[in-house]
XYZ file of C-alpha atoms in Angstrom:
445
model
C -0.074 -0.029 -0.143
C 2.932 2.141 0.444
C 4.440 1.504 -3.181
C 0.444 2.215 -4.286
C 0.323 5.774 -2.836
C 4.005 6.311 -3.916
C 2.916 6.004 -7.820
C -0.016 7.079 -7.546
C 1.278 10.784 -6.136
C 4.133 10.651 -9.405
C 1.020 9.643 -11.651
C -0.835 12.427 -10.036
C 1.965 15.413 -10.517
C 2.595 13.619 -14.228
C -2.082 14.447 -14.641
C -0.991 17.750 -13.598
C 2.030 19.317 -15.228
C 0.564 17.666 -18.399
C -2.840 19.842 -18.707
C -0.713 22.893 -17.789
C 2.236 22.296 -20.432
C -1.624 21.257 -22.573
C -2.872 25.372 -21.439
C 0.503 27.011 -21.780
C 1.014 25.110 -25.101
C -2.634 26.598 -26.158
C -1.945 29.726 -24.779
C 1.370 30.402 -26.994
C -0.132 28.728 -29.797
C -3.652 29.927 -29.923
C -5.781 28.048 -32.281
C -3.059 27.180 -34.144
C -0.900 23.957 -35.136
C 2.525 26.077 -36.128
C 2.578 29.573 -35.603
C 5.396 30.866 -39.202
C 2.070 29.039 -41.393
C -0.853 29.717 -39.307
C -2.116 26.287 -39.947
C -5.451 25.408 -38.263
C -5.453 22.472 -35.485
C -7.593 19.572 -35.839
C -7.403 16.049 -34.809
C -5.516 15.126 -38.334
C -2.308 16.954 -37.825
C -1.785 18.388 -33.740
C -3.107 16.797 -30.759
C -3.408 20.347 -29.409
C -6.565 20.399 -27.660
C -9.037 23.458 -26.650
C -10.696 21.504 -23.591
C -8.548 18.439 -22.767
C -5.295 17.387 -21.705
C -2.032 15.850 -24.423
C -3.641 13.504 -26.413
C -6.242 12.835 -28.848
C -9.295 15.299 -27.902
C -11.835 13.138 -30.029
C -14.096 10.413 -29.367
C -13.956 7.329 -32.019
C -17.719 6.687 -32.214
C -19.597 9.856 -31.750
C -22.852 8.338 -31.991
C -23.620 6.309 -28.176
C -25.735 3.236 -28.022
C -29.193 4.749 -28.389
C -27.809 6.221 -31.617
C -28.144 9.935 -29.781
C -25.433 11.716 -31.127
C -23.234 12.714 -28.470
C -20.316 15.313 -27.949
C -17.428 14.599 -30.001
C -14.810 16.452 -27.830
C -13.526 14.110 -24.877
C -12.935 16.015 -21.639
C -9.437 16.197 -20.348
C -10.100 13.605 -17.436
C -11.816 10.850 -20.799
C -8.350 11.373 -22.122
C -6.482 10.745 -18.996
C -8.957 8.127 -18.022
C -8.686 6.141 -21.605
C -4.950 6.518 -21.897
C -4.471 4.383 -18.299
C -3.798 1.133 -20.511
C -1.266 2.666 -22.404
C -0.070 3.899 -18.750
C 0.281 0.387 -17.679
C 2.169 -1.057 -21.074
C 5.141 1.757 -20.561
C 5.718 1.105 -16.917
C 4.695 -2.605 -15.951
C 4.423 -1.830 -12.173
C 1.454 0.177 -12.606
C -0.706 -3.079 -14.267
C -0.203 -4.014 -10.106
C -2.744 -1.531 -8.760
C -6.644 -1.726 -9.549
C -7.918 -0.249 -12.842
C -10.595 1.666 -10.333
C -8.230 3.054 -8.046
C -6.725 4.608 -10.863
C -9.242 5.787 -12.136
C -10.486 8.013 -8.503
C -6.834 9.232 -8.782
C -7.688 11.351 -12.302
C -10.973 12.418 -10.875
C -9.263 13.634 -8.004
C -7.420 15.399 -9.984
C -11.301 17.039 -11.470
C -11.772 17.379 -8.384
C -9.296 20.107 -7.567
C -9.599 21.771 -11.287
C -13.187 22.077 -9.773
C -12.333 23.716 -6.341
C -10.255 25.948 -8.585
C -12.763 27.269 -10.916
C -15.132 27.989 -7.977
C -12.166 30.341 -6.537
C -10.640 28.177 -3.848
C -6.961 27.927 -5.269
C -5.194 26.347 -8.364
C -4.186 22.809 -8.170
C -0.723 21.850 -6.330
C 1.559 19.365 -6.802
C 1.552 16.333 -4.389
C 4.693 16.042 -1.717
C 4.367 12.266 0.680
C 3.016 14.875 3.150
C -0.277 16.133 1.763
C -0.710 12.704 -0.314
C -1.513 9.800 2.027
C -4.933 8.111 0.534
C -6.470 6.434 -2.135
C -10.175 5.275 -3.036
C -11.103 2.237 -3.880
C -14.925 2.500 -5.702
C -15.796 -1.487 -6.442
C -14.773 -5.006 -5.497
C -14.761 -4.359 -1.365
C -16.054 -7.094 0.799
C -16.601 -7.030 4.476
C -17.131 -10.313 6.603
C -16.311 -9.460 10.791
C -13.056 -8.075 11.714
C -11.985 -8.969 7.400
C -12.236 -7.152 4.698
C -11.365 -7.737 1.014
C -9.432 -5.349 -1.066
C -9.270 -5.959 -4.976
C -5.551 -6.733 -5.765
C -4.371 -6.276 -2.022
C -7.042 -9.820 -0.036
C -8.485 -10.067 2.121
C -6.821 -8.275 5.985
C -7.560 -7.866 9.805
C -8.887 -5.000 10.692
C -10.710 -3.494 13.649
C -14.077 -3.100 12.979
C -15.252 -0.013 14.908
C -19.027 -0.140 13.929
C -20.711 -2.803 11.540
C -22.567 -1.874 8.189
C -26.795 -2.886 8.973
C -28.811 -4.061 6.924
C -29.715 -3.444 3.732
C -27.266 -0.698 3.121
C -24.528 -1.795 0.620
C -20.486 -0.653 0.013
C -19.889 2.232 -2.874
C -17.056 3.491 -2.011
C -13.414 2.811 0.099
C -10.928 5.226 0.519
C -7.588 4.031 2.458
C -5.552 6.165 4.333
C -1.977 5.789 5.664
C -1.059 8.128 8.869
C 1.378 7.923 11.221
C 0.322 4.738 13.842
C -0.630 2.663 11.016
C -3.711 2.470 8.237
C -7.716 3.334 8.383
C -10.358 2.452 6.037
C -13.506 4.943 5.872
C -16.472 3.337 4.014
C -19.117 5.233 2.551
C -22.798 2.991 2.834
C -25.951 3.889 0.716
C -29.703 2.434 1.223
C -31.671 4.128 -1.468
C -34.940 3.419 1.061
C -33.622 5.691 3.866
C -35.133 9.081 2.418
C -33.010 12.086 1.937
C -33.088 14.757 4.231
C -35.164 17.701 4.242
C -34.402 21.009 5.561
C -37.478 23.076 7.291
C -38.361 25.606 4.681
C -37.339 29.176 5.700
C -40.816 30.239 6.295
C -40.848 27.932 9.344
C -38.164 29.120 10.696
C -39.090 29.986 14.734
C -36.250 29.448 16.853
C -32.939 30.453 15.921
C -29.963 30.759 17.886
C -26.506 32.337 16.923
C -23.312 31.511 17.465
C -20.210 33.347 18.319
C -17.328 31.276 17.649
C -13.989 32.830 19.844
C -10.559 31.988 21.726
C -10.987 32.365 25.452
C -14.757 30.065 25.079
C -14.771 27.954 21.549
C -18.121 28.999 21.450
C -20.186 31.397 22.878
C -24.218 30.582 22.438
C -27.337 33.535 22.268
C -28.674 32.096 25.624
C -25.704 32.419 27.654
C -24.482 28.711 27.522
C -20.521 28.976 26.896
C -18.613 26.040 25.569
C -14.949 26.065 26.357
C -11.406 26.131 24.879
C -9.181 22.961 25.328
C -6.060 24.307 23.530
C -4.424 21.224 22.386
C -1.887 22.564 20.846
C -1.083 25.110 22.452
C -1.323 25.141 25.792
C 2.323 24.992 27.713
C 2.586 21.166 28.009
C 1.612 20.240 24.561
C 4.238 23.289 23.228
C 7.241 22.246 25.702
C 6.484 18.627 24.341
C 6.550 19.327 20.602
C 9.358 21.384 21.487
C 11.400 19.188 22.877
C 10.763 16.582 20.273
C 11.766 18.570 17.625
C 14.928 19.665 18.422
C 15.546 15.756 18.759
C 14.903 15.698 15.328
C 17.110 18.498 14.391
C 19.742 17.219 16.441
C 19.578 13.597 14.218
C 22.158 13.164 10.737
C 20.065 13.924 8.141
C 18.937 10.584 6.744
C 19.096 8.392 9.412
C 17.339 5.903 11.049
C 17.333 7.675 14.261
C 16.225 10.867 12.735
C 13.713 8.920 11.138
C 12.114 7.108 14.940
C 12.177 10.802 16.187
C 10.660 12.244 13.395
C 7.907 9.997 14.000
C 7.707 10.480 16.823
C 6.831 14.111 16.320
C 3.823 12.849 14.114
C 2.606 10.704 16.308
C 2.121 13.569 19.116
C 0.816 15.905 16.246
C -1.602 12.742 15.041
C -2.627 12.699 19.323
C -3.586 16.572 18.764
C -5.594 16.298 15.616
C -7.703 13.100 17.376
C -8.384 14.864 20.502
C -9.133 17.806 18.670
C -11.753 16.080 16.406
C -13.350 14.306 19.214
C -14.094 17.656 20.953
C -15.910 19.515 17.647
C -18.156 16.442 17.630
C -19.233 16.793 21.006
C -18.984 20.392 20.703
C -21.632 20.022 17.338
C -23.563 18.306 19.090
C -24.110 20.291 22.058
C -25.456 22.465 19.779
C -27.627 20.624 17.348
C -29.611 18.680 19.690
C -30.675 22.129 21.096
C -34.453 22.549 20.212
C -34.438 24.983 17.889
C -35.175 25.451 13.741
C -31.879 27.322 12.988
C -28.048 27.937 13.806
C -27.488 30.955 13.171
C -22.780 31.640 11.958
C -20.009 34.072 11.654
C -19.590 33.958 7.540
C -15.784 34.126 8.686
C -12.662 34.665 6.222
C -10.146 32.666 7.992
C -8.569 32.296 5.080
C -7.801 36.034 5.390
C -7.170 36.168 9.216
C -4.837 34.811 8.951
C -2.728 36.395 6.542
C 0.824 37.984 7.223
C 0.712 41.300 7.756
C 1.575 44.253 4.801
C 5.514 45.006 5.177
C 6.731 48.775 6.141
C 9.458 50.066 5.208
C 10.953 53.569 5.921
C 10.602 55.936 2.886
C 14.296 57.558 3.471
C 16.138 54.373 4.631
C 14.445 51.482 2.676
C 14.954 49.659 5.911
C 11.870 47.610 7.674
C 9.753 48.610 10.192
C 7.429 46.400 12.901
C 4.381 45.976 11.133
C 3.215 43.700 14.160
C 4.094 40.294 12.687
C 5.371 39.087 16.112
C 2.704 39.696 18.136
C -0.075 38.470 15.264
C 1.772 34.865 15.015
C 0.439 34.116 18.407
C -3.096 35.023 17.322
C -3.152 32.908 14.420
C -1.543 29.563 16.088
C -4.835 29.672 17.964
C -6.478 30.701 15.700
C -6.227 27.287 13.852
C -5.226 25.641 16.894
C -8.976 26.448 17.798
C -10.070 24.741 13.826
C -13.062 27.312 13.432
C -13.747 26.000 9.614
C -13.680 22.539 10.589
C -16.098 22.613 13.196
C -18.594 24.688 10.732
C -18.159 21.490 8.511
C -19.393 19.430 11.538
C -22.386 21.700 12.326
C -23.817 21.888 8.987
C -23.380 18.328 8.609
C -25.489 16.985 11.758
C -27.849 19.761 10.993
C -28.850 18.585 7.506
C -29.311 15.170 9.127
C -32.030 16.307 11.768
C -33.267 18.925 9.557
C -32.247 21.785 10.693
C -31.075 25.218 8.806
C -27.590 26.919 8.843
C -27.587 30.813 8.177
C -24.392 32.058 7.860
C -23.942 36.216 8.061
C -22.489 39.065 8.018
C -20.135 39.282 11.863
C -18.665 42.501 10.484
C -19.225 45.002 13.885
C -21.392 42.148 15.902
C -18.931 42.684 18.946
C -19.055 46.558 18.582
C -22.850 47.119 18.073
C -24.100 48.294 21.024
C -27.627 46.317 21.042
C -29.200 48.996 23.450
C -28.824 52.580 21.099
C -27.443 50.599 18.202
C -23.962 52.981 18.306
C -21.003 51.021 17.269
C -18.031 52.160 18.590
C -14.448 50.127 18.737
C -13.966 51.350 22.247
C -17.628 50.122 24.031
C -15.114 46.530 23.835
C -13.001 46.116 26.941
C -11.504 42.290 26.929
C -15.371 40.023 27.828
C -16.713 43.311 28.932
C -18.762 45.470 26.291
C -19.667 49.286 28.338
C -21.404 51.320 25.324
C -19.559 54.925 25.257
C -22.504 56.421 23.906
C -25.650 55.122 26.753
C -23.834 53.115 29.758
C -25.298 50.129 28.259
C -23.214 46.772 29.998
C -22.842 43.010 28.813
C -20.159 40.274 28.457
C -19.084 41.074 25.097
C -19.007 37.947 23.522
C -22.862 36.544 24.085
C -23.871 40.087 23.576
C -22.498 39.532 20.199
C -24.015 35.558 19.447
C -27.147 37.525 20.055
C -26.653 40.245 17.895
C -25.731 37.590 14.928
C -29.115 35.736 16.473
C -30.692 38.849 15.248
C -29.425 38.975 12.346
C -30.557 36.012 10.805
C -34.324 36.931 12.765
C -34.303 39.870 10.475
C -33.065 37.616 6.655
C -35.931 34.576 7.963
C -38.453 37.316 8.264
C -37.589 38.969 4.885
C -36.454 42.507 6.541
C -32.748 42.646 4.848
C -34.874 46.027 3.195
C -34.854 48.114 6.095
C -31.696 50.210 6.879
C -31.271 48.574 9.897
C -30.304 45.511 8.271
C -27.113 46.479 6.744
C -24.927 44.247 8.054
C -26.880 41.477 5.753
C -24.526 41.774 3.065
C -23.068 38.447 3.019
C -25.333 36.474 4.530
C -26.390 33.024 2.707
C -27.690 30.252 3.854
C -25.616 26.760 3.897
C -25.506 24.546 1.364
C -24.810 21.657 2.800
C -28.672 21.939 4.830
C -30.020 19.904 1.210
C -27.669 16.540 2.186
C -28.557 13.577 -0.405
C -29.191 9.903 0.690
C -26.670 7.687 2.350
C -24.698 7.773 6.246
C -21.089 8.736 6.432
C -19.258 6.096 8.319
C -16.413 6.959 11.154
C -13.182 5.681 10.081
C -11.786 1.745 10.727
C -8.177 0.886 11.878
């Protein structure tokens, strides 16, 4: 399986480079196969494709099984998937990998391009740290505590959750971690009805959530959920510092350095597992309340973690202090809190219970007075909120959660056109409220 991961990573990078080269070639040559003679590109004289990767961009048959005409131009994924037999011929060691795994590897690149077109960043070349899994879509069998993976055979595993009767296996993802291999099974039962979210007109009870550092979540009903700070507490920071120092003291490439690096990885895995478990408990506490909708902040977390702008002296050109050294600790605390993952878990559980997740613009939510509406930065002093205009005081974060709740209620009631609802410019309803049929599985070990 380790060899499979290495070969699949090389195949993924080759496919990505193939598409990049094709795009650059099309960008420079335009519609022409040869710039000098300005000959139009066609499948008989050139392999250049406008919408696909390197290879034959045309289908052999222009009619499907029903006799209907179909688009003769193939997509980039179709070209690269149909070239997999040639890959196995030229590189026989790829024949040991299941064909569906290779096909899913290409579709994984398609998903990366889809995310790019939706504004989530261009696909990156993978290395050993961020490419550790592969996926089966057929041929997987489970009998008791044994699982069968195509071309790998039967092997024992810890069956943490048995598959209910009537469910069929749709896919199996195999992932390598520091302490072993894990499998996640995706199952389906067509008799299970889809989760239907409640309509906005039927929403009556809404709870507001304000995410923070001192406390992980502040709810509008006054309840607060603590933030354990798994990777930024004093004990873990000291342990991590010692283990990383042991790695740097070993000779590069030695077995002792690999052993020391494995201990660092095991500590990071322990921190990640504890954080995931706490986030699931937190999400259950929020979603299982007697409410119809959950109002969350529409946070731009990557922007909050961005480095400060560089400041230079106009006369000497020397760099000036820009506050990045102080912001470094805040960035670590935000990353340790895992707000993005917590929001995804809340959306997932809310969709299963038919509840709506509403995201609102959090601008000035902790600086706006709930009594007179005055907005001022000096209104807040730590966790205390005292309005400099009317003297109204309350807990700053709980007040922010109530403000988020009120903004969500304004949107639900259709009051966004009123002057007092100008903060709702960035609100949206989570697309995860419309869940598909099926049930997610916990990872096996």
